Amino acid sequence: KGGNAVYFNNPMWPGEAHSLKVEKVLFKDKSDFQEVLVFESATYGKVLVLDGIVQLTEKDECAYQEMIAHLPLCSISSPKNVLVVGGGDGGVLREISRHSSVEVIDICEIDKMVIDVSKKFFPELAVGFEDPRVQLHIGDAAEFLRKSPEGKYDAIIVDSSDPVGPAQALVEKPFFETLARALKPGGILCNMAESMWLHTHLIEDMISICRQTFKSVHYAWSSVPTYPSGVIGFVLCSTEGPAVDFKNPINPIEKLDGAMTHKRELKFYNSDMHRAAFALPTFLKREVGSL
Ligand code: AAT
């Protein structure tokens, strides 16, 4: 910390620090899993920080939650059973709830404190928990998936933290095998996949694991100013079954009943952003091979 700013240093981004001006610290505590901090910033609204890493800010959360939810759900027709891994703030649930075809939204979050803090300080995200289709499971997602019935889900969205701390196991091959097993034939996965500027080797590892486990693998990305380097990526995979053309949404949000008239307006995602998200810089194409 320095003055009234908070500086985020982390081995995940060596040699640089990110900072935000703090107006007021609203909450600080240690859960069984991580340190949880909420503060009011000068320019991004309220900020949720876990173990010294920004998870979301009120101003730019739309660019992450809307993309991680609609990139997969608009790529298949009529998704019904959806699982969220992590995502205890409720923002991804809020986005999934725009899809009226969805019947069940399971969520497995390890840390109840994240949910409680979100309900108190981020009601615009925690509103996602009010959807009656949501079934909350508190526990480790690696264990939840080991016990999950085979072929249950049309889509799984992994909105988990960086692979330091409780999310460590969620980047390893056995976890991806359980994800693939829990999906229906033709079911899809959308997994948070770090920054192409900072974590090319993590992305490469994740893509190579996914290529061994899934039928097709793609990478998409979004601009999120308060994440390290200002961008975040997503790995999108489909299992053996009906082919999925991720790059051209078959289930466009603009045509979905209620998706646009949902109580909260979409701020970031639309079908143009969807298609654009799959355009990759040359260095990334070179490093991860053709996708
Ligand atoms: N939507 C906000 C963005 C997040 S939150 C990630 C969530 O994953 C946290 O609430 C954390 O408690 C939860 N989590 C971590 N490990 C596990 C686990 N093993 N099982 C279930 N939930 C878990 C992610 C922001 C990404 C930031 C990128 N730099």
Tab-separated table of C-alpha atoms and ligand atoms in Angstrom:
chain	number	residue	atom	x	y	z
A	1	LYS	CA	0.000	0.000	0.000
A	2	GLY	CA	1.146	3.575	-0.556
A	3	GLY	CA	-0.740	6.749	0.357
A	4	ASN	CA	-4.386	6.307	-0.505
A	5	ALA	CA	-3.715	3.982	-3.398
A	6	VAL	CA	-3.453	0.221	-3.413
A	7	TYR	CA	-0.660	-1.354	-5.478
A	8	PHE	CA	-1.144	-4.840	-6.853
A	9	ASN	CA	2.163	-6.719	-7.131
A	10	ASN	CA	2.176	-10.415	-7.888
A	11	PRO	CA	4.507	-13.082	-9.279
A	12	MET	CA	1.813	-13.572	-11.960
A	13	TRP	CA	2.968	-10.220	-13.408
A	14	PRO	CA	6.606	-9.716	-12.381
A	15	GLY	CA	8.280	-6.361	-12.975
A	16	GLU	CA	5.107	-4.284	-12.986
A	17	ALA	CA	2.516	-3.110	-10.501
A	18	HIS	CA	-1.053	-1.945	-10.986
A	19	SER	CA	-2.657	0.621	-8.782
A	20	LEU	CA	-6.042	2.101	-8.036
A	21	LYS	CA	-6.842	5.079	-5.863
A	22	VAL	CA	-8.740	4.029	-2.733
A	23	GLU	CA	-11.560	6.222	-1.472
A	24	LYS	CA	-12.536	3.894	1.347
A	25	VAL	CA	-11.871	0.338	2.498
A	26	LEU	CA	-15.287	-1.291	2.991
A	27	PHE	CA	-14.369	-4.840	4.036
A	28	LYS	CA	-11.247	-6.824	4.845
A	29	ASP	CA	-11.128	-10.337	6.290
A	30	LYS	CA	-9.497	-13.718	5.871
A	31	SER	CA	-11.744	-16.619	4.880
A	32	ASP	CA	-10.670	-20.256	5.171
A	33	PHE	CA	-9.333	-19.973	1.613
A	34	GLN	CA	-8.131	-16.454	0.884
A	35	GLU	CA	-7.933	-12.813	1.913
A	36	VAL	CA	-11.055	-10.918	0.876
A	37	LEU	CA	-10.946	-7.133	0.366
A	38	VAL	CA	-13.603	-4.707	-0.899
A	39	PHE	CA	-12.879	-1.033	-1.411
A	40	GLU	CA	-14.473	1.971	-3.043
A	41	SER	CA	-12.095	3.200	-5.757
A	42	ALA	CA	-11.914	6.716	-7.163
A	43	THR	CA	-12.617	5.736	-10.779
A	44	TYR	CA	-13.871	2.126	-11.100
A	45	GLY	CA	-16.574	1.964	-8.426
A	46	LYS	CA	-16.340	-0.797	-5.830
A	47	VAL	CA	-13.576	-3.374	-6.273
A	48	LEU	CA	-13.400	-7.020	-5.102
A	49	VAL	CA	-9.870	-8.305	-4.423
A	50	LEU	CA	-8.931	-11.893	-3.458
A	51	ASP	CA	-5.393	-12.604	-2.227
A	52	GLY	CA	-4.187	-9.310	-3.678
A	53	ILE	CA	-5.673	-9.914	-7.159
A	54	VAL	CA	-8.505	-7.792	-8.568
A	55	GLN	CA	-11.459	-10.067	-9.381
A	56	LEU	CA	-13.877	-7.385	-10.511
A	57	THR	CA	-14.740	-3.719	-10.457
A	58	GLU	CA	-18.207	-2.283	-10.925
A	59	LYS	CA	-17.129	-0.315	-13.983
A	60	ASP	CA	-15.585	-3.049	-16.129
A	61	GLU	CA	-17.099	-6.316	-14.816
A	62	CYS	CA	-19.477	-6.293	-17.799
A	63	ALA	CA	-16.577	-6.921	-20.206
A	64	TYR	CA	-15.689	-10.144	-18.394
A	65	GLN	CA	-19.000	-11.583	-17.148
A	66	GLU	CA	-20.980	-10.899	-20.333
A	67	MET	CA	-18.277	-12.427	-22.526
A	68	ILE	CA	-17.547	-15.523	-20.402
A	69	ALA	CA	-21.296	-16.302	-20.281
A	70	HIS	CA	-22.547	-15.424	-23.764
A	71	LEU	CA	-19.563	-16.636	-25.832
A	72	PRO	CA	-20.505	-20.231	-24.920
A	73	LEU	CA	-24.286	-19.904	-24.487
A	74	CYS	CA	-24.794	-18.137	-27.815
A	75	SER	CA	-22.699	-20.797	-29.574
A	76	ILE	CA	-25.178	-23.655	-29.038
A	77	SER	CA	-28.896	-23.744	-29.650
A	78	SER	CA	-31.128	-23.935	-26.622
A	79	PRO	CA	-28.727	-24.572	-23.702
A	80	LYS	CA	-30.609	-26.207	-20.793
A	81	ASN	CA	-28.265	-27.385	-18.027
A	82	VAL	CA	-25.417	-25.043	-17.187
A	83	LEU	CA	-22.695	-25.266	-14.521
A	84	VAL	CA	-20.643	-22.351	-13.206
A	85	VAL	CA	-17.359	-23.114	-11.449
A	86	GLY	CA	-16.317	-20.310	-9.060
A	87	GLY	CA	-18.186	-17.110	-9.860
A	88	GLY	CA	-19.341	-16.555	-6.257
A	89	ASP	CA	-20.040	-12.874	-6.929
A	90	GLY	CA	-23.091	-13.908	-9.009
A	91	GLY	CA	-22.261	-11.836	-12.107
A	92	VAL	CA	-22.045	-14.834	-14.439
A	93	LEU	CA	-25.363	-16.150	-13.030
A	94	ARG	CA	-26.956	-12.786	-13.818
A	95	GLU	CA	-25.831	-13.139	-17.444
A	96	ILE	CA	-26.896	-16.795	-17.791
A	97	SER	CA	-30.341	-15.820	-16.542
A	98	ARG	CA	-30.927	-13.865	-19.778
A	99	HIS	CA	-31.232	-17.231	-21.557
A	100	SER	CA	-34.803	-18.442	-21.235
A	101	SER	CA	-33.961	-21.902	-22.647
A	102	VAL	CA	-31.874	-22.610	-19.530
A	103	GLU	CA	-33.599	-24.829	-16.962
A	104	VAL	CA	-30.895	-25.501	-14.353
A	105	ILE	CA	-27.976	-23.309	-13.314
A	106	ASP	CA	-25.673	-25.153	-10.912
A	107	ILE	CA	-22.898	-23.137	-9.310
A	108	CYS	CA	-19.998	-24.537	-7.290
A	109	GLU	CA	-18.087	-21.874	-5.365
A	110	ILE	CA	-15.517	-22.795	-2.729
A	111	ASP	CA	-15.744	-19.678	-0.567
A	112	LYS	CA	-19.006	-18.652	1.119
A	113	MET	CA	-17.425	-15.374	2.176
A	114	VAL	CA	-17.232	-14.259	-1.484
A	115	ILE	CA	-20.982	-14.848	-1.848
A	116	ASP	CA	-21.837	-13.019	1.387
A	117	VAL	CA	-19.597	-10.073	0.524
A	118	SER	CA	-21.095	-9.834	-2.960
A	119	LYS	CA	-24.651	-9.832	-1.565
A	120	LYS	CA	-23.665	-6.980	0.735
A	121	PHE	CA	-21.506	-4.796	-1.534
A	122	PHE	CA	-22.276	-5.840	-5.136
A	123	PRO	CA	-26.074	-6.211	-5.366
A	124	GLU	CA	-25.955	-5.652	-9.151
A	125	LEU	CA	-23.963	-8.886	-9.448
A	126	ALA	CA	-25.426	-10.891	-6.561
A	127	VAL	CA	-28.870	-10.412	-8.135
A	128	GLY	CA	-27.860	-13.482	-10.171
A	129	PHE	CA	-28.515	-15.660	-7.096
A	130	GLU	CA	-32.194	-14.628	-7.068
A	131	ASP	CA	-32.959	-16.602	-10.231
A	132	PRO	CA	-35.017	-19.643	-9.114
A	133	ARG	CA	-33.132	-21.870	-11.592
A	134	VAL	CA	-29.915	-21.389	-9.574
A	135	GLN	CA	-28.716	-24.236	-7.316
A	136	LEU	CA	-25.831	-23.244	-5.105
A	137	HIS	CA	-23.184	-25.778	-4.038
A	138	ILE	CA	-20.498	-24.594	-1.659
A	139	GLY	CA	-17.323	-26.618	-2.034
A	140	ASP	CA	-14.265	-27.362	-4.119
A	141	ALA	CA	-15.187	-27.609	-7.785
A	142	ALA	CA	-12.576	-30.313	-8.402
A	143	GLU	CA	-14.396	-32.559	-5.937
A	144	PHE	CA	-17.870	-31.482	-7.156
A	145	LEU	CA	-16.956	-32.509	-10.695
A	146	ARG	CA	-15.500	-35.845	-9.654
A	147	LYS	CA	-18.952	-36.684	-8.243
A	148	SER	CA	-21.016	-35.071	-11.006
A	149	PRO	CA	-23.176	-37.380	-13.148
A	150	GLU	CA	-21.821	-38.117	-16.611
A	151	GLY	CA	-23.259	-36.109	-19.524
A	152	LYS	CA	-25.342	-33.711	-17.416
A	153	TYR	CA	-24.423	-30.283	-18.796
A	154	ASP	CA	-24.855	-28.479	-22.109
A	155	ALA	CA	-22.320	-25.869	-21.021
A	156	ILE	CA	-19.792	-25.392	-18.219
A	157	ILE	CA	-18.358	-21.957	-17.470
A	158	VAL	CA	-15.181	-21.914	-15.396
A	159	ASP	CA	-15.044	-18.486	-13.753
A	160	SER	CA	-12.299	-19.294	-11.296
A	161	SER	CA	-9.383	-17.360	-9.903
A	162	ASP	CA	-5.754	-17.526	-10.996
A	163	PRO	CA	-3.894	-20.815	-10.413
A	164	VAL	CA	-2.363	-19.722	-7.118
A	165	GLY	CA	-4.358	-20.650	-3.997
A	166	PRO	CA	-7.655	-22.574	-4.118
A	167	ALA	CA	-7.853	-22.689	-7.927
A	168	GLN	CA	-4.532	-24.527	-8.388
A	169	ALA	CA	-6.123	-27.895	-9.282
A	170	LEU	CA	-8.461	-26.240	-11.781
A	171	VAL	CA	-5.761	-25.889	-14.434
A	172	GLU	CA	-4.610	-29.510	-14.315
A	173	LYS	CA	-5.463	-32.318	-16.733
A	174	PRO	CA	-7.567	-34.465	-14.334
A	175	PHE	CA	-9.895	-31.499	-13.809
A	176	PHE	CA	-10.396	-31.017	-17.549
A	177	GLU	CA	-11.139	-34.734	-17.879
A	178	THR	CA	-13.910	-34.437	-15.280
A	179	LEU	CA	-15.280	-31.369	-17.109
A	180	ALA	CA	-15.399	-33.287	-20.391
A	181	ARG	CA	-17.113	-36.232	-18.666
A	182	ALA	CA	-19.771	-33.980	-17.098
A	183	LEU	CA	-20.718	-32.532	-20.511
A	184	LYS	CA	-23.296	-33.955	-22.925
A	185	PRO	CA	-22.104	-35.005	-26.401
A	186	GLY	CA	-21.603	-31.691	-28.208
A	187	GLY	CA	-21.535	-29.896	-24.852
A	188	ILE	CA	-19.150	-26.987	-24.444
A	189	LEU	CA	-16.693	-25.496	-21.983
A	190	CYS	CA	-15.685	-21.855	-21.555
A	191	ASN	CA	-12.705	-21.453	-19.256
A	192	MET	CA	-11.100	-18.231	-18.015
A	193	ALA	CA	-7.667	-18.245	-19.665
A	194	GLU	CA	-5.492	-15.389	-18.460
A	195	SER	CA	-3.613	-12.735	-20.432
A	196	MET	CA	-1.972	-13.321	-23.789
A	197	TRP	CA	0.660	-10.674	-22.908
A	198	LEU	CA	1.671	-12.155	-19.560
A	199	HIS	CA	0.787	-15.831	-19.522
A	200	THR	CA	1.434	-17.323	-22.943
A	201	HIS	CA	2.914	-20.475	-21.389
A	202	LEU	CA	-0.154	-20.947	-19.128
A	203	ILE	CA	-2.385	-20.525	-22.181
A	204	GLU	CA	-0.246	-22.950	-24.188
A	205	ASP	CA	-0.437	-25.547	-21.388
A	206	MET	CA	-4.213	-25.143	-21.054
A	207	ILE	CA	-4.725	-25.432	-24.812
A	208	SER	CA	-2.548	-28.513	-25.033
A	209	ILE	CA	-4.443	-30.210	-22.167
A	210	CYS	CA	-7.764	-29.270	-23.810
A	211	ARG	CA	-6.618	-30.649	-27.173
A	212	GLN	CA	-6.013	-34.003	-25.493
A	213	THR	CA	-9.426	-33.949	-23.802
A	214	PHE	CA	-11.833	-32.200	-26.201
A	215	LYS	CA	-12.698	-32.416	-29.866
A	216	SER	CA	-12.212	-28.762	-30.777
A	217	VAL	CA	-10.430	-25.920	-28.971
A	218	HIS	CA	-10.582	-22.161	-29.591
A	219	TYR	CA	-9.280	-19.016	-27.914
A	220	ALA	CA	-11.154	-15.714	-27.574
A	221	TRP	CA	-10.367	-12.568	-25.601
A	222	SER	CA	-11.803	-9.399	-24.182
A	223	SER	CA	-10.545	-6.054	-22.940
A	224	VAL	CA	-10.846	-5.629	-19.147
A	225	PRO	CA	-8.827	-2.588	-18.002
A	226	THR	CA	-8.415	-3.628	-14.356
A	227	TYR	CA	-7.103	-7.136	-15.091
A	228	PRO	CA	-3.305	-7.404	-15.439
A	229	SER	CA	-2.253	-6.101	-18.885
A	230	GLY	CA	-5.838	-5.043	-19.574
A	231	VAL	CA	-6.972	-8.149	-21.426
A	232	ILE	CA	-8.294	-11.570	-20.467
A	233	GLY	CA	-8.814	-14.656	-22.575
A	234	PHE	CA	-11.152	-17.628	-22.670
A	235	VAL	CA	-10.569	-21.154	-23.924
A	236	LEU	CA	-13.696	-22.555	-25.617
A	237	CYS	CA	-13.925	-26.298	-26.219
A	238	SER	CA	-16.516	-28.741	-27.431
A	239	THR	CA	-16.853	-32.449	-26.813
A	240	GLU	CA	-17.394	-35.153	-29.395
A	241	GLY	CA	-20.897	-34.681	-30.847
A	242	PRO	CA	-22.694	-32.121	-33.019
A	243	ALA	CA	-20.087	-29.677	-34.389
A	244	VAL	CA	-20.011	-26.247	-32.742
A	245	ASP	CA	-19.033	-23.181	-34.773
A	246	PHE	CA	-17.929	-20.925	-31.897
A	247	LYS	CA	-16.978	-18.034	-34.156
A	248	ASN	CA	-20.469	-17.492	-35.577
A	249	PRO	CA	-23.136	-17.470	-32.862
A	250	ILE	CA	-25.943	-19.853	-33.808
A	251	ASN	CA	-28.059	-18.550	-30.901
A	252	PRO	CA	-27.585	-14.769	-31.282
A	253	ILE	CA	-28.389	-12.729	-28.184
A	254	GLU	CA	-30.241	-10.116	-30.213
A	255	LYS	CA	-32.855	-12.743	-31.159
A	256	LEU	CA	-33.352	-14.318	-27.749
A	257	ASP	CA	-36.655	-13.760	-26.007
A	258	GLY	CA	-36.145	-11.488	-23.020
A	259	ALA	CA	-32.336	-11.328	-23.284
A	260	MET	CA	-32.345	-7.685	-24.307
A	261	THR	CA	-35.259	-6.629	-22.104
A	262	HIS	CA	-33.745	-8.293	-19.005
A	263	LYS	CA	-33.841	-5.879	-16.046
A	264	ARG	CA	-30.242	-4.942	-16.667
A	265	GLU	CA	-29.112	-3.790	-20.121
A	266	LEU	CA	-26.177	-5.502	-21.796
A	267	LYS	CA	-23.227	-3.140	-21.726
A	268	PHE	CA	-20.530	-4.958	-23.666
A	269	TYR	CA	-21.538	-8.154	-25.447
A	270	ASN	CA	-23.219	-8.287	-28.854
A	271	SER	CA	-22.826	-10.573	-31.871
A	272	ASP	CA	-20.148	-8.319	-33.436
A	273	MET	CA	-18.065	-8.499	-30.243
A	274	HIS	CA	-18.590	-12.265	-30.226
A	275	ARG	CA	-17.151	-12.725	-33.721
A	276	ALA	CA	-14.350	-10.198	-33.108
A	277	ALA	CA	-13.262	-11.959	-29.887
A	278	PHE	CA	-11.842	-14.868	-31.903
A	279	ALA	CA	-9.473	-12.718	-33.986
A	280	LEU	CA	-5.987	-13.432	-32.650
A	281	PRO	CA	-2.723	-11.491	-32.901
A	282	THR	CA	-0.004	-13.122	-35.013
A	283	PHE	CA	2.297	-13.901	-32.061
A	284	LEU	CA	-0.482	-15.773	-30.273
A	285	LYS	CA	-1.412	-17.776	-33.356
A	286	ARG	CA	2.252	-18.703	-33.716
A	287	GLU	CA	2.633	-19.718	-30.087
A	288	VAL	CA	-0.538	-21.738	-29.655
A	289	GLY	CA	-0.680	-23.115	-33.194
A	290	SER	CA	-3.676	-22.760	-35.479
A	291	LEU	CA	-6.988	-22.803	-33.625
B	1	AAT	N1	-16.519	-13.184	-11.571
B	1	AAT	C1	-15.382	-12.727	-10.853
B	1	AAT	C2	-14.191	-13.315	-11.274
B	1	AAT	C3	-13.486	-14.289	-10.699
B	1	AAT	S1	-14.007	-14.956	-9.242
B	1	AAT	C4	-13.253	-16.492	-9.040
B	1	AAT	C5	-13.947	-17.308	-7.945
B	1	AAT	O1	-13.467	-18.650	-8.009
B	1	AAT	C6	-13.695	-16.831	-6.508
B	1	AAT	O2	-14.907	-16.494	-5.908
B	1	AAT	C7	-13.029	-18.035	-5.830
B	1	AAT	O3	-13.400	-18.187	-4.470
B	1	AAT	C8	-13.540	-19.187	-6.695
B	1	AAT	N2	-12.716	-20.413	-6.624
B	1	AAT	C9	-11.362	-20.512	-6.567
B	1	AAT	N3	-10.990	-21.793	-6.476
B	1	AAT	C10	-12.123	-22.551	-6.494
B	1	AAT	C11	-12.379	-23.957	-6.407
B	1	AAT	N4	-11.373	-24.841	-6.293
B	1	AAT	N5	-13.661	-24.373	-6.448
B	1	AAT	C12	-14.688	-23.483	-6.569
B	1	AAT	N6	-14.492	-22.144	-6.635
B	1	AAT	C13	-13.227	-21.678	-6.598
B	1	AAT	C14	-12.266	-14.701	-11.436
B	1	AAT	C15	-11.453	-13.531	-11.880
B	1	AAT	C16	-10.263	-13.912	-12.688
B	1	AAT	C17	-9.154	-12.905	-12.546
B	1	AAT	C18	-8.102	-13.113	-13.547
B	1	AAT	N7	-6.876	-12.439	-13.194
